[in-house]
Amino acid sequence: MKYIVFVALSLLLLISCQSDEAKQQEFAGHYQVTLHLPEAKHEMEKAKEEVEEELKKAKEEIKTEIEKAKKEIESELGEDSHSSNAAGNFVEGMGQLAQGLAGLGEGLGKMGIDIGQGIIDGLKFKAEFKPDGTVYFGKRSKIQIGAGNHWEIRDGKFYLWEEGDEKKEFNMKKLGDGKWDLISSDLIFHLEKI
């Protein structure tokens, strides 16, 4: 009985290894890769909301300070004097300028966030996954990012790592026609075989 269990476990391990090797051979090749960062999109939206909130507070502070400054000028120079009116108009104009600049800052902040998100999420590049477990990224197959990149399929999971670093685990989703999604907790690589 002991031998039957041992032989059964050995056969399962052997079949599993062959299955992973077959998947690795099938997967190897040239791909167009698109990077998706679902969590980053959420973080970018959160950053936009924070920018809006902070600038709303700044605008309110500017408005409060303008009113305070106008009252101080009126109390010093009198409500109906020409000097008081001129200084009040100047302070009000400067306040409107400051609020306009705050609005411009909000627009630029949101635009910067959108540009950052657009650059990262949806980034496209080519990759060559060689059957020996090495991988090259970039338009030319000989470009490497870092000291050396490696990949493997083990126990039905896809692993990607740089020389000396910890392996990053991805779930593999076969989409057909040479298309795959490699999904981790924080990013998705969509691959289309070339």
PDB file of C-alpha atoms in Angstrom:
ATOM      1  CA  MET A   1       0.000   0.000   0.000  1.00  0.00           C
ATOM      2  CA  LYS A   2       2.868   2.397   0.824  1.00  0.00           C
ATOM      3  CA  TYR A   3       4.349   1.817  -2.595  1.00  0.00           C
ATOM      4  CA  ILE A   4       1.061   2.492  -4.390  1.00  0.00           C
ATOM      5  CA  VAL A   5       0.703   5.878  -2.662  1.00  0.00           C
ATOM      6  CA  PHE A   6       4.364   6.714  -3.422  1.00  0.00           C
ATOM      7  CA  VAL A   7       3.984   5.697  -7.091  1.00  0.00           C
ATOM      8  CA  ALA A   8       0.720   7.669  -7.407  1.00  0.00           C
ATOM      9  CA  LEU A   9       2.294  10.812  -5.924  1.00  0.00           C
ATOM     10  CA  SER A  10       5.361  10.398  -8.136  1.00  0.00           C
ATOM     11  CA  LEU A  11       3.167  10.054 -11.237  1.00  0.00           C
ATOM     12  CA  LEU A  12       1.144  13.156 -10.302  1.00  0.00           C
ATOM     13  CA  LEU A  13       4.358  15.141  -9.809  1.00  0.00           C
ATOM     14  CA  LEU A  14       5.750  13.896 -13.132  1.00  0.00           C
ATOM     15  CA  ILE A  15       2.501  14.733 -14.973  1.00  0.00           C
ATOM     16  CA  SER A  16       2.415  18.165 -13.325  1.00  0.00           C
ATOM     17  CA  CYS A  17       6.014  18.877 -14.387  1.00  0.00           C
ATOM     18  CA  GLN A  18       5.317  17.740 -17.945  1.00  0.00           C
ATOM     19  CA  SER A  19       2.185  19.864 -18.034  1.00  0.00           C
ATOM     20  CA  ASP A  20       4.139  22.934 -16.883  1.00  0.00           C
ATOM     21  CA  GLU A  21       6.897  22.218 -19.413  1.00  0.00           C
ATOM     22  CA  ALA A  22       4.317  21.840 -22.184  1.00  0.00           C
ATOM     23  CA  LYS A  23       2.672  25.129 -21.139  1.00  0.00           C
ATOM     24  CA  GLN A  24       6.063  26.843 -21.074  1.00  0.00           C
ATOM     25  CA  GLN A  25       6.851  25.595 -24.601  1.00  0.00           C
ATOM     26  CA  GLU A  26       3.401  26.669 -25.808  1.00  0.00           C
ATOM     27  CA  PHE A  27       3.714  30.092 -24.157  1.00  0.00           C
ATOM     28  CA  ALA A  28       7.235  30.890 -25.436  1.00  0.00           C
ATOM     29  CA  GLY A  29       7.408  33.449 -28.226  1.00  0.00           C
ATOM     30  CA  HIS A  30       7.140  37.123 -29.171  1.00  0.00           C
ATOM     31  CA  TYR A  31       4.310  39.205 -27.702  1.00  0.00           C
ATOM     32  CA  GLN A  32       2.823  42.675 -27.776  1.00  0.00           C
ATOM     33  CA  VAL A  33       2.289  43.464 -24.086  1.00  0.00           C
ATOM     34  CA  THR A  34      -0.126  46.010 -22.632  1.00  0.00           C
ATOM     35  CA  LEU A  35       0.235  46.933 -18.973  1.00  0.00           C
ATOM     36  CA  HIS A  36      -2.876  47.610 -16.882  1.00  0.00           C
ATOM     37  CA  LEU A  37      -2.786  48.871 -13.305  1.00  0.00           C
ATOM     38  CA  PRO A  38      -6.314  48.637 -11.856  1.00  0.00           C
ATOM     39  CA  GLU A  39      -5.159  49.663  -8.375  1.00  0.00           C
ATOM     40  CA  ALA A  40      -3.236  52.638  -9.768  1.00  0.00           C
ATOM     41  CA  LYS A  41      -6.399  53.896 -11.469  1.00  0.00           C
ATOM     42  CA  HIS A  42      -8.154  53.858  -8.091  1.00  0.00           C
ATOM     43  CA  GLU A  43      -5.195  55.647  -6.476  1.00  0.00           C
ATOM     44  CA  MET A  44      -5.158  58.288  -9.220  1.00  0.00           C
ATOM     45  CA  GLU A  45      -8.882  58.979  -8.700  1.00  0.00           C
ATOM     46  CA  LYS A  46      -8.244  59.281  -4.970  1.00  0.00           C
ATOM     47  CA  ALA A  47      -5.399  61.743  -5.648  1.00  0.00           C
ATOM     48  CA  LYS A  48      -7.706  63.843  -7.862  1.00  0.00           C
ATOM     49  CA  GLU A  49     -10.280  64.010  -5.059  1.00  0.00           C
ATOM     50  CA  GLU A  50      -7.575  65.076  -2.594  1.00  0.00           C
ATOM     51  CA  VAL A  51      -6.391  67.830  -4.976  1.00  0.00           C
ATOM     52  CA  GLU A  52      -9.975  69.084  -5.346  1.00  0.00           C
ATOM     53  CA  GLU A  53     -10.535  69.085  -1.574  1.00  0.00           C
ATOM     54  CA  GLU A  54      -7.277  70.906  -0.777  1.00  0.00           C
ATOM     55  CA  LEU A  55      -7.863  73.558  -3.427  1.00  0.00           C
ATOM     56  CA  LYS A  56     -11.442  74.062  -2.273  1.00  0.00           C
ATOM     57  CA  LYS A  57     -10.084  74.752   1.221  1.00  0.00           C
ATOM     58  CA  ALA A  58      -7.464  77.126  -0.213  1.00  0.00           C
ATOM     59  CA  LYS A  59     -10.116  79.063  -2.155  1.00  0.00           C
ATOM     60  CA  GLU A  60     -12.245  79.413   0.977  1.00  0.00           C
ATOM     61  CA  GLU A  61      -9.234  80.637   2.955  1.00  0.00           C
ATOM     62  CA  ILE A  62      -8.443  83.198   0.253  1.00  0.00           C
ATOM     63  CA  LYS A  63     -12.044  84.418   0.264  1.00  0.00           C
ATOM     64  CA  THR A  64     -12.044  84.717   4.075  1.00  0.00           C
ATOM     65  CA  GLU A  65      -8.719  86.588   4.093  1.00  0.00           C
ATOM     66  CA  ILE A  66      -9.952  89.009   1.386  1.00  0.00           C
ATOM     67  CA  GLU A  67     -13.056  89.875   3.384  1.00  0.00           C
ATOM     68  CA  LYS A  68     -10.941  90.320   6.518  1.00  0.00           C
ATOM     69  CA  ALA A  69      -8.469  92.589   4.695  1.00  0.00           C
ATOM     70  CA  LYS A  70     -11.287  94.695   3.200  1.00  0.00           C
ATOM     71  CA  LYS A  71     -12.838  95.209   6.649  1.00  0.00           C
ATOM     72  CA  GLU A  72      -9.465  96.221   8.105  1.00  0.00           C
ATOM     73  CA  ILE A  73      -8.946  98.762   5.288  1.00  0.00           C
ATOM     74  CA  GLU A  74     -12.441 100.175   5.765  1.00  0.00           C
ATOM     75  CA  SER A  75     -11.943 100.526   9.515  1.00  0.00           C
ATOM     76  CA  GLU A  76      -8.580 102.263   9.011  1.00  0.00           C
ATOM     77  CA  LEU A  77      -9.505 104.550   6.120  1.00  0.00           C
ATOM     78  CA  GLY A  78     -13.273 104.830   6.536  1.00  0.00           C
ATOM     79  CA  GLU A  79     -16.000 103.184   4.468  1.00  0.00           C
ATOM     80  CA  ASP A  80     -16.704 105.980   2.025  1.00  0.00           C
ATOM     81  CA  SER A  81     -13.225 107.359   1.343  1.00  0.00           C
ATOM     82  CA  HIS A  82     -11.623 107.114  -2.106  1.00  0.00           C
ATOM     83  CA  SER A  83      -8.483 105.579  -0.628  1.00  0.00           C
ATOM     84  CA  SER A  84     -10.545 102.913   1.119  1.00  0.00           C
ATOM     85  CA  ASN A  85     -12.432 102.075  -2.078  1.00  0.00           C
ATOM     86  CA  ALA A  86      -9.217 101.912  -4.137  1.00  0.00           C
ATOM     87  CA  ALA A  87      -7.438  99.717  -1.575  1.00  0.00           C
ATOM     88  CA  GLY A  88     -10.540  97.516  -1.225  1.00  0.00           C
ATOM     89  CA  ASN A  89     -10.763  97.063  -4.998  1.00  0.00           C
ATOM     90  CA  PHE A  90      -7.057  96.270  -5.165  1.00  0.00           C
ATOM     91  CA  VAL A  91      -7.381  93.632  -2.398  1.00  0.00           C
ATOM     92  CA  GLU A  92     -10.456  92.161  -4.093  1.00  0.00           C
ATOM     93  CA  GLY A  93      -8.646  92.027  -7.452  1.00  0.00           C
ATOM     94  CA  MET A  94      -5.639  90.320  -5.878  1.00  0.00           C
ATOM     95  CA  GLY A  95      -7.993  87.842  -4.199  1.00  0.00           C
ATOM     96  CA  GLN A  96      -9.659  87.026  -7.524  1.00  0.00           C
ATOM     97  CA  LEU A  97      -6.212  86.571  -9.051  1.00  0.00           C
ATOM     98  CA  ALA A  98      -5.252  84.202  -6.217  1.00  0.00           C
ATOM     99  CA  GLN A  99      -8.480  82.212  -6.662  1.00  0.00           C
ATOM    100  CA  GLY A 100      -7.877  82.070 -10.412  1.00  0.00           C
ATOM    101  CA  LEU A 101      -4.370  80.764  -9.789  1.00  0.00           C
ATOM    102  CA  ALA A 102      -5.774  78.188  -7.360  1.00  0.00           C
ATOM    103  CA  GLY A 103      -8.221  77.089 -10.082  1.00  0.00           C
ATOM    104  CA  LEU A 104      -5.345  76.884 -12.561  1.00  0.00           C
ATOM    105  CA  GLY A 105      -3.379  74.824 -10.028  1.00  0.00           C
ATOM    106  CA  GLU A 106      -6.335  72.468  -9.655  1.00  0.00           C
ATOM    107  CA  GLY A 107      -6.602  72.052 -13.426  1.00  0.00           C
ATOM    108  CA  LEU A 108      -2.865  71.445 -13.783  1.00  0.00           C
ATOM    109  CA  GLY A 109      -2.869  69.004 -10.869  1.00  0.00           C
ATOM    110  CA  LYS A 110      -5.691  66.962 -12.399  1.00  0.00           C
ATOM    111  CA  MET A 111      -4.046  67.109 -15.817  1.00  0.00           C
ATOM    112  CA  GLY A 112      -0.758  65.861 -14.335  1.00  0.00           C
ATOM    113  CA  ILE A 113      -2.552  62.974 -12.643  1.00  0.00           C
ATOM    114  CA  ASP A 114      -4.367  62.092 -15.882  1.00  0.00           C
ATOM    115  CA  ILE A 115      -1.132  62.231 -17.888  1.00  0.00           C
ATOM    116  CA  GLY A 116       0.654  60.047 -15.325  1.00  0.00           C
ATOM    117  CA  GLN A 117      -2.168  57.542 -15.401  1.00  0.00           C
ATOM    118  CA  GLY A 118      -2.223  57.569 -19.210  1.00  0.00           C
ATOM    119  CA  ILE A 119       1.512  56.965 -19.429  1.00  0.00           C
ATOM    120  CA  ILE A 120       1.529  54.037 -17.025  1.00  0.00           C
ATOM    121  CA  ASP A 121      -1.857  52.380 -17.530  1.00  0.00           C
ATOM    122  CA  GLY A 122      -2.056  51.123 -21.091  1.00  0.00           C
ATOM    123  CA  LEU A 123       1.725  51.212 -21.640  1.00  0.00           C
ATOM    124  CA  LYS A 124       2.598  48.973 -24.604  1.00  0.00           C
ATOM    125  CA  PHE A 125       5.861  47.210 -25.330  1.00  0.00           C
ATOM    126  CA  LYS A 126       7.158  44.076 -26.999  1.00  0.00           C
ATOM    127  CA  ALA A 127       8.520  41.063 -25.143  1.00  0.00           C
ATOM    128  CA  GLU A 128      10.229  37.848 -26.144  1.00  0.00           C
ATOM    129  CA  PHE A 129       9.765  34.900 -23.800  1.00  0.00           C
ATOM    130  CA  LYS A 130      12.393  32.325 -24.713  1.00  0.00           C
ATOM    131  CA  PRO A 131      11.831  28.605 -24.021  1.00  0.00           C
ATOM    132  CA  ASP A 132      14.952  28.561 -21.793  1.00  0.00           C
ATOM    133  CA  GLY A 133      13.215  30.895 -19.287  1.00  0.00           C
ATOM    134  CA  THR A 134      14.839  34.197 -20.238  1.00  0.00           C
ATOM    135  CA  VAL A 135      12.770  37.184 -21.287  1.00  0.00           C
ATOM    136  CA  TYR A 136      13.659  40.342 -23.200  1.00  0.00           C
ATOM    137  CA  PHE A 137      11.583  43.536 -23.188  1.00  0.00           C
ATOM    138  CA  GLY A 138      11.536  46.325 -25.743  1.00  0.00           C
ATOM    139  CA  LYS A 139      11.273  46.779 -29.490  1.00  0.00           C
ATOM    140  CA  ARG A 140      14.482  44.924 -30.085  1.00  0.00           C
ATOM    141  CA  SER A 141      14.675  41.471 -28.604  1.00  0.00           C
ATOM    142  CA  LYS A 142      18.118  42.022 -27.094  1.00  0.00           C
ATOM    143  CA  ILE A 143      17.130  44.825 -24.709  1.00  0.00           C
ATOM    144  CA  GLN A 144      17.072  43.771 -21.079  1.00  0.00           C
ATOM    145  CA  ILE A 145      15.747  45.730 -18.129  1.00  0.00           C
ATOM    146  CA  GLY A 146      17.994  45.049 -15.137  1.00  0.00           C
ATOM    147  CA  ALA A 147      20.620  42.351 -14.784  1.00  0.00           C
ATOM    148  CA  GLY A 148      18.552  39.613 -16.399  1.00  0.00           C
ATOM    149  CA  ASN A 149      14.884  38.725 -16.514  1.00  0.00           C
ATOM    150  CA  HIS A 150      13.462  35.245 -16.177  1.00  0.00           C
ATOM    151  CA  TRP A 151      10.125  33.518 -16.389  1.00  0.00           C
ATOM    152  CA  GLU A 152       8.668  30.094 -15.754  1.00  0.00           C
ATOM    153  CA  ILE A 153       5.394  28.302 -15.447  1.00  0.00           C
ATOM    154  CA  ARG A 154       5.144  26.166 -12.338  1.00  0.00           C
ATOM    155  CA  ASP A 155       2.056  24.525 -10.859  1.00  0.00           C
ATOM    156  CA  GLY A 156      -0.075  26.339 -13.415  1.00  0.00           C
ATOM    157  CA  LYS A 157       1.161  29.769 -12.295  1.00  0.00           C
ATOM    158  CA  PHE A 158       3.337  32.207 -14.232  1.00  0.00           C
ATOM    159  CA  TYR A 159       6.429  33.597 -12.468  1.00  0.00           C
ATOM    160  CA  LEU A 160       8.498  36.591 -13.562  1.00  0.00           C
ATOM    161  CA  TRP A 161      11.617  37.884 -11.830  1.00  0.00           C
ATOM    162  CA  GLU A 162      14.812  39.818 -12.279  1.00  0.00           C
ATOM    163  CA  GLU A 163      18.149  38.190 -11.446  1.00  0.00           C
ATOM    164  CA  GLY A 164      18.557  38.127  -7.657  1.00  0.00           C
ATOM    165  CA  ASP A 165      15.007  39.314  -6.915  1.00  0.00           C
ATOM    166  CA  GLU A 166      11.986  37.508  -5.557  1.00  0.00           C
ATOM    167  CA  LYS A 167       9.668  35.854  -8.081  1.00  0.00           C
ATOM    168  CA  LYS A 168       6.429  37.708  -8.850  1.00  0.00           C
ATOM    169  CA  GLU A 169       3.464  35.330  -9.181  1.00  0.00           C
ATOM    170  CA  PHE A 170       0.734  35.756 -11.803  1.00  0.00           C
ATOM    171  CA  ASN A 171      -2.433  33.805 -12.481  1.00  0.00           C
ATOM    172  CA  MET A 172      -2.634  32.809 -16.115  1.00  0.00           C
ATOM    173  CA  LYS A 173      -5.816  33.332 -18.097  1.00  0.00           C
ATOM    174  CA  LYS A 174      -5.734  31.928 -21.617  1.00  0.00           C
ATOM    175  CA  LEU A 175      -7.927  34.035 -23.903  1.00  0.00           C
ATOM    176  CA  GLY A 176      -7.366  32.090 -27.126  1.00  0.00           C
ATOM    177  CA  ASP A 177      -5.713  33.049 -30.422  1.00  0.00           C
ATOM    178  CA  GLY A 178      -2.324  33.486 -28.699  1.00  0.00           C
ATOM    179  CA  LYS A 179      -3.714  35.960 -26.152  1.00  0.00           C
ATOM    180  CA  TRP A 180      -3.105  35.736 -22.408  1.00  0.00           C
ATOM    181  CA  ASP A 181      -3.761  37.796 -19.323  1.00  0.00           C
ATOM    182  CA  LEU A 182      -1.159  37.495 -16.564  1.00  0.00           C
ATOM    183  CA  ILE A 183      -2.854  38.757 -13.412  1.00  0.00           C
ATOM    184  CA  SER A 184      -1.221  39.658 -10.095  1.00  0.00           C
ATOM    185  CA  SER A 185      -2.590  41.482  -7.086  1.00  0.00           C
ATOM    186  CA  ASP A 186      -1.630  44.916  -8.447  1.00  0.00           C
ATOM    187  CA  LEU A 187      -1.163  44.658 -12.212  1.00  0.00           C
ATOM    188  CA  ILE A 188      -2.278  42.854 -15.346  1.00  0.00           C
ATOM    189  CA  PHE A 189      -0.149  42.087 -18.387  1.00  0.00           C
ATOM    190  CA  HIS A 190      -2.280  41.537 -21.483  1.00  0.00           C
ATOM    191  CA  LEU A 191      -0.218  39.645 -24.057  1.00  0.00           C
ATOM    192  CA  GLU A 192      -0.924  39.066 -27.748  1.00  0.00           C
ATOM    193  CA  LYS A 193       1.376  36.702 -29.606  1.00  0.00           C
ATOM    194  CA  ILE A 194       3.032  38.271 -32.653  1.00  0.00           C
TER     195      ILE A 194
END
